[in-house]
mmCIF file of C-alpha atoms and ligand atoms in Angstrom:
data_model
loop_
_atom_site.group_PDB
_atom_site.id
_atom_site.type_symbol
_atom_site.label_atom_id
_atom_site.label_comp_id
_atom_site.label_asym_id
_atom_site.label_seq_id
_atom_site.Cartn_x
_atom_site.Cartn_y
_atom_site.Cartn_z
ATOM 1 C CA UNK A 2 0.000 0.000 0.000
ATOM 2 C CA UNK A 3 1.407 3.362 -0.912
ATOM 3 C CA UNK A 4 1.611 5.517 2.210
ATOM 4 C CA UNK A 5 -1.215 7.996 2.438
ATOM 5 C CA UNK A 6 0.005 11.559 2.862
ATOM 6 C CA UNK A 7 -1.033 13.336 6.051
ATOM 7 C CA UNK A 8 -3.693 15.434 4.308
ATOM 8 C CA UNK A 9 -5.287 12.461 2.548
ATOM 9 C CA UNK A 10 -5.262 10.456 5.770
ATOM 10 C CA UNK A 11 -7.029 13.173 7.752
ATOM 11 C CA UNK A 12 -9.639 14.728 5.529
ATOM 12 C CA UNK A 13 -12.379 12.088 5.820
ATOM 13 C CA UNK A 14 -12.369 11.979 9.639
ATOM 14 C CA UNK A 15 -12.063 15.768 9.825
ATOM 15 C CA UNK A 16 -15.104 16.188 7.585
ATOM 16 C CA UNK A 17 -17.070 13.668 9.682
ATOM 17 C CA UNK A 18 -16.308 15.845 12.724
ATOM 18 C CA UNK A 19 -17.159 18.990 10.733
ATOM 19 C CA UNK A 20 -13.627 20.294 11.064
ATOM 20 C CA UNK A 21 -11.859 22.207 8.315
ATOM 21 C CA UNK A 22 -10.052 19.853 5.873
ATOM 22 C CA UNK A 23 -7.693 20.728 2.987
ATOM 23 C CA UNK A 24 -10.394 19.708 0.491
ATOM 24 C CA UNK A 25 -13.628 17.708 0.326
ATOM 25 C CA UNK A 26 -13.056 13.993 0.993
ATOM 26 C CA UNK A 27 -14.512 11.298 -1.239
ATOM 27 C CA UNK A 28 -15.100 7.577 -0.937
ATOM 28 C CA UNK A 29 -17.507 5.471 -2.963
ATOM 29 C CA UNK A 30 -20.083 2.997 -1.720
ATOM 30 C CA UNK A 31 -19.242 -0.493 -3.061
ATOM 31 C CA UNK A 32 -15.852 0.892 -4.075
ATOM 32 C CA UNK A 33 -14.356 -2.607 -3.954
ATOM 33 C CA UNK A 34 -16.747 -4.139 -6.453
ATOM 34 C CA UNK A 35 -17.321 -5.529 -9.876
ATOM 35 C CA UNK A 36 -16.360 -2.439 -11.885
ATOM 36 C CA UNK A 37 -12.720 -3.196 -10.929
ATOM 37 C CA UNK A 38 -10.936 -5.663 -13.235
ATOM 38 C CA UNK A 39 -8.836 -6.998 -10.330
ATOM 39 C CA UNK A 40 -12.023 -7.742 -8.388
ATOM 40 C CA UNK A 41 -13.601 -9.569 -11.325
ATOM 41 C CA UNK A 42 -10.398 -11.572 -11.683
ATOM 42 C CA UNK A 43 -10.564 -12.714 -8.038
ATOM 43 C CA UNK A 44 -14.257 -13.533 -8.415
ATOM 44 C CA UNK A 45 -13.414 -16.065 -11.106
ATOM 45 C CA UNK A 46 -11.674 -18.080 -8.378
ATOM 46 C CA UNK A 47 -13.785 -17.366 -5.300
ATOM 47 C CA UNK A 48 -17.414 -16.671 -4.482
ATOM 48 C CA UNK A 49 -18.320 -13.406 -2.770
ATOM 49 C CA UNK A 50 -18.878 -15.238 0.538
ATOM 50 C CA UNK A 51 -15.614 -17.189 0.288
ATOM 51 C CA UNK A 52 -13.817 -13.914 -0.135
ATOM 52 C CA UNK A 53 -15.711 -12.259 2.720
ATOM 53 C CA UNK A 54 -14.743 -15.127 5.072
ATOM 54 C CA UNK A 55 -11.019 -15.150 4.241
ATOM 55 C CA UNK A 56 -9.083 -12.371 6.030
ATOM 56 C CA UNK A 57 -6.302 -12.184 3.428
ATOM 57 C CA UNK A 58 -8.833 -11.790 0.615
ATOM 58 C CA UNK A 59 -10.908 -9.261 2.560
ATOM 59 C CA UNK A 60 -7.708 -7.294 3.102
ATOM 60 C CA UNK A 61 -6.694 -7.502 -0.542
ATOM 61 C CA UNK A 62 -10.087 -6.525 -1.926
ATOM 62 C CA UNK A 63 -10.525 -3.665 0.571
ATOM 63 C CA UNK A 64 -7.181 -2.248 -0.543
ATOM 64 C CA UNK A 65 -7.844 -2.499 -4.309
ATOM 65 C CA UNK A 66 -9.735 0.779 -4.731
ATOM 66 C CA UNK A 67 -7.620 2.856 -2.332
ATOM 67 C CA UNK A 68 -4.453 1.734 -4.082
ATOM 68 C CA UNK A 69 -5.854 2.532 -7.485
ATOM 69 C CA UNK A 70 -7.558 5.853 -6.692
ATOM 70 C CA UNK A 71 -6.898 8.711 -4.272
ATOM 71 C CA UNK A 72 -9.957 7.797 -2.198
ATOM 72 C CA UNK A 73 -9.935 9.194 1.325
ATOM 73 C CA UNK A 74 -11.177 6.146 3.217
ATOM 74 C CA UNK A 75 -11.318 2.395 2.819
ATOM 75 C CA UNK A 76 -14.492 0.440 3.599
ATOM 76 C CA UNK A 77 -14.258 -3.096 4.840
ATOM 77 C CA UNK A 78 -15.078 -5.593 2.100
ATOM 78 C CA UNK A 79 -17.921 -7.657 3.527
ATOM 79 C CA UNK A 80 -21.692 -7.728 3.412
ATOM 80 C CA UNK A 81 -24.531 -6.702 5.723
ATOM 81 C CA UNK A 82 -25.675 -10.361 5.841
ATOM 82 C CA UNK A 83 -22.430 -11.708 7.344
ATOM 83 C CA UNK A 84 -23.317 -11.419 11.074
ATOM 84 C CA UNK A 85 -26.661 -13.162 10.481
ATOM 85 C CA UNK A 86 -24.760 -16.425 10.001
ATOM 86 C CA UNK A 87 -23.879 -16.203 13.700
ATOM 87 C CA UNK A 88 -27.582 -15.923 14.552
ATOM 88 C CA UNK A 89 -28.153 -19.252 12.818
ATOM 89 C CA UNK A 90 -29.523 -17.882 9.525
ATOM 90 C CA UNK A 91 -28.503 -19.760 6.362
ATOM 91 C CA UNK A 92 -28.176 -17.624 3.264
ATOM 92 C CA UNK A 93 -26.317 -17.396 -0.009
ATOM 93 C CA UNK A 94 -25.431 -14.465 -2.219
ATOM 94 C CA UNK A 95 -26.502 -14.780 -5.820
ATOM 95 C CA UNK A 96 -24.853 -12.732 -8.503
ATOM 96 C CA UNK A 97 -26.986 -9.828 -9.765
ATOM 97 C CA UNK A 98 -29.665 -10.706 -7.203
ATOM 98 C CA UNK A 99 -28.092 -10.348 -3.766
ATOM 99 C CA UNK A 100 -28.726 -12.291 -0.560
ATOM 100 C CA UNK A 101 -31.206 -15.192 -0.530
ATOM 101 C CA UNK A 102 -32.286 -16.502 2.880
ATOM 102 C CA UNK A 103 -32.901 -20.273 2.829
ATOM 103 C CA UNK A 104 -35.753 -20.227 5.339
ATOM 104 C CA UNK A 105 -37.335 -16.797 5.560
ATOM 105 C CA UNK A 106 -38.581 -15.787 8.989
ATOM 106 C CA UNK A 107 -42.358 -15.629 9.300
ATOM 107 C CA UNK A 108 -43.169 -16.914 12.809
ATOM 108 C CA UNK A 109 -42.500 -16.057 16.425
ATOM 109 C CA UNK A 110 -40.936 -19.494 16.921
ATOM 110 C CA UNK A 111 -38.362 -18.724 14.226
ATOM 111 C CA UNK A 112 -37.550 -15.411 15.882
ATOM 112 C CA UNK A 113 -37.154 -17.104 19.271
ATOM 113 C CA UNK A 114 -34.823 -19.681 17.727
ATOM 114 C CA UNK A 115 -32.370 -17.013 16.531
ATOM 115 C CA UNK A 116 -29.073 -17.263 18.371
ATOM 116 C CA UNK A 117 -27.321 -14.427 20.101
ATOM 117 C CA UNK A 118 -24.549 -13.048 17.894
ATOM 118 C CA UNK A 119 -21.055 -13.102 19.346
ATOM 119 C CA UNK A 120 -18.443 -11.381 17.218
ATOM 120 C CA UNK A 121 -15.293 -13.243 18.320
ATOM 121 C CA UNK A 122 -17.008 -16.599 17.824
ATOM 122 C CA UNK A 123 -19.082 -15.839 14.729
ATOM 123 C CA UNK A 124 -16.972 -13.472 12.615
ATOM 124 C CA UNK A 125 -13.311 -13.926 13.646
ATOM 125 C CA UNK A 126 -12.387 -13.498 9.973
ATOM 126 C CA UNK A 127 -13.838 -9.965 9.929
ATOM 127 C CA UNK A 128 -11.964 -8.925 13.070
ATOM 128 C CA UNK A 129 -8.734 -10.457 11.771
ATOM 129 C CA UNK A 130 -9.154 -8.630 8.452
ATOM 130 C CA UNK A 131 -9.687 -5.311 10.248
ATOM 131 C CA UNK A 132 -6.497 -5.809 12.289
ATOM 132 C CA UNK A 133 -4.542 -6.599 9.116
ATOM 133 C CA UNK A 134 -6.054 -3.641 7.307
ATOM 134 C CA UNK A 135 -5.068 -1.211 10.010
ATOM 135 C CA UNK A 136 -1.455 -2.207 9.433
ATOM 136 C CA UNK A 137 -1.713 -2.132 5.637
ATOM 137 C CA UNK A 138 -3.609 1.144 5.450
ATOM 138 C CA UNK A 139 -1.163 3.116 7.550
ATOM 139 C CA UNK A 140 -2.982 6.310 8.434
ATOM 140 C CA UNK A 141 -5.779 6.018 5.875
ATOM 141 C CA UNK A 142 -9.036 5.476 7.803
ATOM 142 C CA UNK A 143 -11.052 2.271 7.662
ATOM 143 C CA UNK A 144 -14.864 2.384 7.714
ATOM 144 C CA UNK A 145 -16.646 -0.526 9.370
ATOM 145 C CA UNK A 146 -20.344 -1.133 8.814
ATOM 146 C CA UNK A 147 -23.475 -3.082 9.624
ATOM 147 C CA UNK A 148 -26.969 -3.413 8.252
ATOM 148 C CA UNK A 149 -29.613 -1.509 10.212
ATOM 149 C CA UNK A 150 -32.291 -3.611 11.936
ATOM 150 C CA UNK A 151 -35.022 -2.759 9.413
ATOM 151 C CA UNK A 152 -33.030 -3.612 6.282
ATOM 152 C CA UNK A 153 -31.816 -6.882 7.825
ATOM 153 C CA UNK A 154 -35.358 -7.701 8.990
ATOM 154 C CA UNK A 155 -36.674 -7.141 5.484
ATOM 155 C CA UNK A 156 -34.118 -9.581 4.030
ATOM 156 C CA UNK A 157 -34.915 -12.128 6.746
ATOM 157 C CA UNK A 158 -38.672 -11.880 6.238
ATOM 158 C CA UNK A 159 -38.887 -11.518 2.458
ATOM 159 C CA UNK A 160 -36.031 -13.965 1.909
ATOM 160 C CA UNK A 161 -34.498 -11.835 -0.834
ATOM 161 C CA UNK A 162 -34.149 -8.274 -2.093
ATOM 162 C CA UNK A 163 -37.553 -6.877 -1.248
ATOM 163 C CA UNK A 164 -39.838 -5.574 -3.977
ATOM 164 C CA UNK A 165 -42.818 -4.178 -2.145
ATOM 165 C CA UNK A 166 -42.097 -5.356 1.419
ATOM 166 C CA UNK A 167 -45.671 -6.584 1.833
ATOM 167 C CA UNK A 168 -44.618 -9.499 4.065
ATOM 168 C CA UNK A 169 -42.330 -7.318 6.157
ATOM 169 C CA UNK A 170 -45.006 -4.686 6.636
ATOM 170 C CA UNK A 171 -47.602 -7.334 7.494
ATOM 171 C CA UNK A 172 -45.454 -8.633 10.353
ATOM 172 C CA UNK A 173 -44.647 -5.071 11.343
ATOM 173 C CA UNK A 174 -48.299 -4.063 11.601
ATOM 174 C CA UNK A 175 -49.560 -7.315 13.094
ATOM 175 C CA UNK A 176 -48.737 -6.378 16.674
ATOM 176 C CA UNK A 177 -48.116 -9.101 19.208
ATOM 177 C CA UNK A 178 -44.461 -8.507 19.838
ATOM 178 C CA UNK A 179 -42.866 -10.479 17.006
ATOM 179 C CA UNK A 180 -41.700 -7.330 15.229
ATOM 180 C CA UNK A 181 -40.106 -5.686 18.240
ATOM 181 C CA UNK A 182 -38.554 -8.990 19.298
ATOM 182 C CA UNK A 183 -36.928 -9.427 15.864
ATOM 183 C CA UNK A 184 -35.869 -5.778 15.566
ATOM 184 C CA UNK A 185 -34.487 -5.849 19.110
ATOM 185 C CA UNK A 186 -32.364 -8.896 18.343
ATOM 186 C CA UNK A 187 -31.081 -7.345 15.121
ATOM 187 C CA UNK A 188 -30.227 -4.145 16.994
ATOM 188 C CA UNK A 189 -28.320 -6.226 19.565
ATOM 189 C CA UNK A 190 -26.419 -7.906 16.738
ATOM 190 C CA UNK A 191 -25.579 -4.592 15.075
ATOM 191 C CA UNK A 192 -24.357 -3.159 18.389
ATOM 192 C CA UNK A 193 -22.159 -6.152 19.243
ATOM 193 C CA UNK A 194 -20.840 -6.384 15.687
ATOM 194 C CA UNK A 195 -20.009 -2.687 15.392
ATOM 195 C CA UNK A 196 -18.397 -2.547 18.848
ATOM 196 C CA UNK A 197 -16.182 -5.486 17.906
ATOM 197 C CA UNK A 198 -15.211 -3.727 14.665
ATOM 198 C CA UNK A 199 -14.204 -0.635 16.631
ATOM 199 C CA UNK A 200 -12.130 -2.719 19.057
ATOM 200 C CA UNK A 201 -10.397 -4.374 16.110
ATOM 201 C CA UNK A 202 -9.556 -0.956 14.632
ATOM 202 C CA UNK A 203 -12.398 0.501 12.534
ATOM 203 C CA UNK A 204 -12.206 4.325 12.654
ATOM 204 C CA UNK A 205 -15.701 5.227 11.446
ATOM 205 C CA UNK A 206 -18.946 3.249 11.165
ATOM 206 C CA UNK A 207 -21.766 3.319 8.650
ATOM 207 C CA UNK A 208 -25.176 1.853 9.369
ATOM 208 C CA UNK A 209 -26.907 0.853 6.125
ATOM 209 C CA UNK A 210 -30.691 1.138 6.176
ATOM 210 C CA UNK A 211 -31.076 0.695 2.453
ATOM 211 C CA UNK A 212 -34.799 -0.057 2.446
ATOM 212 C CA UNK A 213 -35.982 2.407 5.103
ATOM 213 C CA UNK A 214 -37.228 4.714 2.357
ATOM 214 C CA UNK A 215 -40.106 2.363 1.654
ATOM 215 C CA UNK A 216 -41.758 3.321 4.941
ATOM 216 C CA UNK A 217 -44.122 6.183 5.695
ATOM 217 C CA UNK A 218 -42.744 8.662 8.244
ATOM 218 C CA UNK A 219 -45.330 7.454 10.783
ATOM 219 C CA UNK A 220 -44.336 3.805 10.376
ATOM 220 C CA UNK A 221 -40.637 4.661 10.424
ATOM 221 C CA UNK A 222 -40.984 6.571 13.655
ATOM 222 C CA UNK A 223 -43.087 3.937 15.379
ATOM 223 C CA UNK A 224 -41.544 0.664 14.181
ATOM 224 C CA UNK A 225 -37.949 1.463 13.194
ATOM 225 C CA UNK A 226 -36.575 4.618 14.783
ATOM 226 C CA UNK A 227 -36.500 3.336 18.411
ATOM 227 C CA UNK A 228 -34.384 0.338 17.374
ATOM 228 C CA UNK A 229 -32.021 2.301 15.150
ATOM 229 C CA UNK A 230 -31.675 4.971 17.819
ATOM 230 C CA UNK A 231 -30.642 2.308 20.320
ATOM 231 C CA UNK A 232 -27.858 1.193 17.951
ATOM 232 C CA UNK A 233 -26.497 4.731 17.629
ATOM 233 C CA UNK A 234 -26.812 5.424 21.344
ATOM 234 C CA UNK A 235 -24.831 2.292 22.168
ATOM 235 C CA UNK A 236 -22.021 3.420 19.872
ATOM 236 C CA UNK A 237 -21.870 7.100 20.723
ATOM 237 C CA UNK A 238 -19.340 6.344 23.462
ATOM 238 C CA UNK A 239 -16.954 4.746 20.972
ATOM 239 C CA UNK A 240 -15.679 8.192 20.037
ATOM 240 C CA UNK A 241 -15.652 7.606 16.285
ATOM 241 C CA UNK A 242 -17.909 9.089 13.594
ATOM 242 C CA UNK A 243 -21.216 7.342 12.939
ATOM 243 C CA UNK A 244 -22.868 7.577 9.499
ATOM 244 C CA UNK A 245 -26.535 6.770 8.882
ATOM 245 C CA UNK A 246 -27.327 5.881 5.271
ATOM 246 C CA UNK A 247 -30.527 5.022 3.464
ATOM 247 C CA UNK A 248 -31.996 5.400 -0.005
ATOM 248 C CA UNK A 249 -35.211 7.116 -1.014
ATOM 249 C CA UNK A 250 -35.249 8.827 2.374
ATOM 250 C CA UNK A 251 -36.333 12.323 1.296
ATOM 251 C CA UNK A 252 -39.397 12.035 3.528
ATOM 252 C CA UNK A 253 -37.451 10.626 6.505
ATOM 253 C CA UNK A 254 -34.384 12.837 6.787
ATOM 254 C CA UNK A 255 -35.283 14.558 10.048
ATOM 255 C CA UNK A 256 -35.977 11.216 11.689
ATOM 256 C CA UNK A 257 -32.781 9.646 10.383
ATOM 257 C CA UNK A 258 -30.912 12.557 11.924
ATOM 258 C CA UNK A 259 -32.843 12.072 15.178
ATOM 259 C CA UNK A 260 -31.562 8.507 15.406
ATOM 260 C CA UNK A 261 -28.243 9.936 16.577
ATOM 261 C CA UNK A 262 -25.565 9.763 13.843
ATOM 262 C CA UNK A 263 -22.835 12.359 13.197
ATOM 263 C CA UNK A 264 -23.333 12.210 9.424
ATOM 264 C CA UNK A 265 -26.377 11.388 7.286
ATOM 265 C CA UNK A 266 -25.878 9.736 3.889
ATOM 266 C CA UNK A 267 -28.395 10.708 1.207
ATOM 267 C CA UNK A 268 -29.116 9.503 -2.307
ATOM 268 C CA UNK A 269 -29.601 11.674 -5.400
ATOM 269 C CA UNK A 270 -33.380 11.913 -5.165
ATOM 270 C CA UNK A 271 -33.042 14.877 -2.822
ATOM 271 C CA UNK A 272 -30.817 17.917 -3.535
ATOM 272 C CA UNK A 273 -27.987 17.801 -1.012
ATOM 273 C CA UNK A 274 -28.409 21.455 0.056
ATOM 274 C CA UNK A 275 -32.070 20.866 0.833
ATOM 275 C CA UNK A 276 -31.217 17.656 2.707
ATOM 276 C CA UNK A 277 -28.569 19.451 4.750
ATOM 277 C CA UNK A 278 -30.943 22.292 5.685
ATOM 278 C CA UNK A 279 -33.404 19.685 6.913
ATOM 279 C CA UNK A 280 -31.064 17.541 9.010
ATOM 280 C CA UNK A 281 -29.382 20.689 10.388
ATOM 281 C CA UNK A 282 -25.883 21.973 9.750
ATOM 282 C CA UNK A 283 -24.579 20.690 13.065
ATOM 283 C CA UNK A 284 -24.504 17.265 11.359
ATOM 284 C CA UNK A 285 -22.277 16.245 8.456
ATOM 285 C CA UNK A 286 -23.720 15.054 5.163
ATOM 286 C CA UNK A 287 -22.551 12.385 2.729
ATOM 287 C CA UNK A 288 -23.480 12.061 -0.919
ATOM 288 C CA UNK A 289 -25.037 12.254 -3.387
ATOM 289 C CA UNK A 290 -24.116 11.785 -7.053
ATOM 290 C CA UNK A 291 -26.416 9.410 -8.955
ATOM 291 C CA UNK A 292 -24.256 6.311 -9.684
ATOM 292 C CA UNK A 293 -25.728 6.151 -13.209
ATOM 293 C CA UNK A 294 -24.122 9.527 -14.004
ATOM 294 C CA UNK A 295 -20.717 7.813 -14.133
ATOM 295 C CA UNK A 296 -21.726 6.125 -17.404
ATOM 296 C CA UNK A 297 -22.155 9.498 -19.123
ATOM 297 C CA UNK A 298 -19.438 11.327 -21.089
ATOM 298 C CA UNK A 299 -16.961 13.017 -18.758
ATOM 299 C CA UNK A 300 -18.339 16.534 -19.405
ATOM 300 C CA UNK A 301 -21.699 15.460 -17.951
ATOM 301 C CA UNK A 302 -20.077 13.684 -15.008
ATOM 302 C CA UNK A 303 -18.117 16.845 -14.275
ATOM 303 C CA UNK A 304 -21.180 19.093 -14.502
ATOM 304 C CA UNK A 305 -23.234 16.835 -12.212
ATOM 305 C CA UNK A 306 -20.436 16.399 -9.656
ATOM 306 C CA UNK A 307 -19.814 20.159 -9.560
ATOM 307 C CA UNK A 308 -23.514 20.687 -8.981
ATOM 308 C CA UNK A 309 -23.328 18.465 -5.869
ATOM 309 C CA UNK A 310 -20.216 20.327 -4.698
ATOM 310 C CA UNK A 311 -21.790 23.736 -5.315
ATOM 311 C CA UNK A 312 -24.870 22.784 -3.372
ATOM 312 C CA UNK A 313 -22.698 21.571 -0.494
ATOM 313 C CA UNK A 314 -21.107 24.998 -0.798
ATOM 314 C CA UNK A 315 -17.657 24.032 0.497
ATOM 315 C CA UNK A 316 -19.092 23.904 4.009
ATOM 316 C CA UNK A 317 -17.303 21.844 6.645
ATOM 317 C CA UNK A 318 -18.865 18.423 7.004
ATOM 318 C CA UNK A 319 -19.491 17.368 3.399
ATOM 319 C CA UNK A 320 -18.201 13.946 2.398
ATOM 320 C CA UNK A 321 -18.601 13.351 -1.314
ATOM 321 C CA UNK A 322 -19.997 9.943 -2.288
ATOM 322 C CA UNK A 323 -22.420 8.403 -4.714
ATOM 323 C CA UNK A 324 -26.051 8.280 -3.644
ATOM 324 C CA UNK A 325 -25.918 4.463 -3.648
ATOM 325 C CA UNK A 326 -23.416 1.742 -4.565
ATOM 326 C CA UNK A 327 -21.315 2.070 -7.705
ATOM 327 C CA UNK A 328 -22.788 -0.020 -10.524
ATOM 328 C CA UNK A 329 -21.004 -2.951 -12.183
ATOM 329 C CA UNK A 330 -19.404 -1.936 -15.508
ATOM 330 C CA UNK A 331 -18.946 1.698 -14.452
ATOM 331 C CA UNK A 332 -16.082 3.115 -16.562
ATOM 332 C CA UNK A 333 -13.019 3.088 -14.322
ATOM 333 C CA UNK A 334 -11.617 6.207 -15.958
ATOM 334 C CA UNK A 335 -14.605 8.274 -14.841
ATOM 335 C CA UNK A 336 -14.068 7.110 -11.259
ATOM 336 C CA UNK A 337 -10.454 8.203 -11.374
ATOM 337 C CA UNK A 338 -11.365 11.596 -12.844
ATOM 338 C CA UNK A 339 -14.193 12.084 -10.348
ATOM 339 C CA UNK A 340 -11.871 11.577 -7.367
ATOM 340 C CA UNK A 341 -9.392 14.014 -8.867
ATOM 341 C CA UNK A 342 -12.138 16.566 -9.658
ATOM 342 C CA UNK A 343 -13.601 16.519 -6.134
ATOM 343 C CA UNK A 344 -10.192 17.159 -4.607
ATOM 344 C CA UNK A 345 -8.987 19.740 -7.122
ATOM 345 C CA UNK A 346 -12.145 21.820 -7.269
ATOM 346 C CA UNK A 347 -12.529 22.065 -3.486
ATOM 347 C CA UNK A 348 -8.885 22.523 -2.479
ATOM 348 C CA UNK A 349 -8.399 25.398 -0.061
ATOM 349 C CA UNK A 350 -5.604 27.765 -0.915
ATOM 350 C CA UNK A 351 -3.245 27.724 2.085
ATOM 351 C CA UNK A 352 -3.155 31.161 3.696
HETATM 352 O O1 CP3 B 430 -19.049 -0.678 -0.081
HETATM 353 C C1 CP3 B 430 -18.145 -1.539 -0.179
HETATM 354 O O2 CP3 B 430 -17.313 -1.554 -1.104
HETATM 355 C C2 CP3 B 430 -18.018 -2.550 0.933
HETATM 356 C C3 CP3 B 430 -18.621 -3.813 0.700
HETATM 357 C C4 CP3 B 430 -20.130 -3.975 0.746
HETATM 358 C C5 CP3 B 430 -20.770 -5.001 0.015
HETATM 359 N N1 CP3 B 430 -22.085 -5.008 0.370
HETATM 360 C C6 CP3 B 430 -20.086 -5.893 -0.916
HETATM 361 C C7 CP3 B 430 -20.870 -6.659 -1.896
HETATM 362 C C8 CP3 B 430 -21.092 -3.320 1.500
HETATM 363 C C9 CP3 B 430 -20.956 -2.115 2.396
HETATM 364 C C10 CP3 B 430 -22.333 -3.990 1.251
HETATM 365 C C11 CP3 B 430 -23.587 -3.617 1.930
HETATM 366 C C12 CP3 B 430 -24.846 -4.193 1.445
HETATM 367 N N2 CP3 B 430 -25.097 -5.469 1.022
HETATM 368 C C13 CP3 B 430 -26.072 -3.495 1.452
HETATM 369 C C14 CP3 B 430 -26.267 -2.090 1.932
HETATM 370 C C15 CP3 B 430 -25.813 -1.107 0.915
HETATM 371 C C16 CP3 B 430 -26.676 -1.018 -0.308
HETATM 372 O O3 CP3 B 430 -26.133 -1.248 -1.377
HETATM 373 O O4 CP3 B 430 -27.852 -0.672 -0.185
HETATM 374 C C17 CP3 B 430 -27.058 -4.354 0.954
HETATM 375 C C18 CP3 B 430 -28.513 -4.026 0.748
HETATM 376 C C19 CP3 B 430 -26.436 -5.604 0.695
HETATM 377 C C20 CP3 B 430 -27.047 -6.835 0.179
HETATM 378 C C21 CP3 B 430 -26.383 -7.224 -1.105
HETATM 379 N N3 CP3 B 430 -25.241 -8.005 -1.171
HETATM 380 C C22 CP3 B 430 -26.695 -6.827 -2.413
HETATM 381 C C23 CP3 B 430 -27.871 -5.957 -2.788
HETATM 382 C C24 CP3 B 430 -25.721 -7.363 -3.271
HETATM 383 C C25 CP3 B 430 -25.533 -7.120 -4.737
HETATM 384 C C26 CP3 B 430 -26.150 -8.139 -5.616
HETATM 385 C C27 CP3 B 430 -25.587 -8.013 -7.004
HETATM 386 O O5 CP3 B 430 -24.914 -8.948 -7.439
HETATM 387 O O6 CP3 B 430 -25.796 -6.970 -7.655
HETATM 388 C C28 CP3 B 430 -24.838 -8.103 -2.470
HETATM 389 C C29 CP3 B 430 -23.629 -8.795 -2.940
HETATM 390 C C30 CP3 B 430 -22.418 -7.967 -2.825
HETATM 391 N N4 CP3 B 430 -22.047 -7.316 -1.678
HETATM 392 C C31 CP3 B 430 -21.452 -7.714 -3.845
HETATM 393 C C32 CP3 B 430 -20.469 -6.914 -3.246
HETATM 394 C C33 CP3 B 430 -19.195 -6.418 -3.874
HETATM 395 C C34 CP3 B 430 -21.437 -8.289 -5.243
HETATM 396 C C35 CP3 B 430 -20.852 -9.645 -5.088
HETATM 397 C C36 CP3 B 430 -20.353 -10.250 -6.361
HETATM 398 O O7 CP3 B 430 -21.140 -10.900 -7.063
HETATM 399 O O8 CP3 B 430 -19.155 -10.126 -6.599
#
């Protein structure tokens, strides 16, 4: 790993704390993914889950994008489903589909049968990879992550990437305690998993609530927010930045901020300046270029990225990212130019 310069190593964490950095930091969700030829090469030999369970491969894949581009943080190569194995859930990950749960959860008995997650026992490979990465990355920060209770619950109940979440919402609205029991257990898992990642060396954490945007504000506040808030509250003492991300959350931004993160991640469906006004400028904001823009000719990519930067207005606390994960087949050259553009066009002239 080439040594990260002091400025590169600091700007992501500074922005998360809303301190002045030398320029706007950038990292990219799913930055270690299929658009990278080296990743595709490894995937010919190993499945996604094999890679995620082998510390040396996790380390290698996590490093790929930060070695290739001037990204300002690394994110652990893993998946939100990984800790569920420790709870006794069998699943596989299918290419172009995502996680498939062998026996979706539909009954109270299945919820009661879930085991308590224990990081050292259930995911030693993740903790080992984090320790290795801290050595390899030098001063460049490592982001750990977990799935938020609602997004994990929706995978567990639907059994696969949810379309309309009818089953999930049925269990949610049914009453009778099953929902809160399941969400409580998933919050416990997220807390234990994230705490273990911090102990192993993660320097920032992102909680992914990818499907939260499918809920009405009333349902979010009643059935999801208390559980997510408990996760953030349990981690606030860890002393590292906490990022709360979801998609399609334009109607939920105030509540996502209320859950207790330091930074809110937003997708492209809401202008970032409007989102920031709504969550309040005492929080940082992450986002929000539409990942599809990266397929356009460079001039369009540049115009769209500058629009995000202009809306963020060079204020302390903006972390540039895509609004959701980078898509397979994204032209690598546009990624490289985007990273360079974000840094160059926001660089502060030293006084
Ligand atoms: O961001 C990163 O680079 C870190 C690694 C990471 C992966 N998944 C790797 C992965 C992270 C942070 C995730 C989180 C994740 N996983 C989320 C939340 C973020 C989001 O995108 O909303 C969700 C919903 C999942 C579930 C999941 N796992 C999906 C939707 C998919 C993609 C299915 C597909 O093939 O398009 C996966 C598989 C997965 N996770 C891949 C990667 C690189 C692709 C695996 C492959 O086939 O090589």
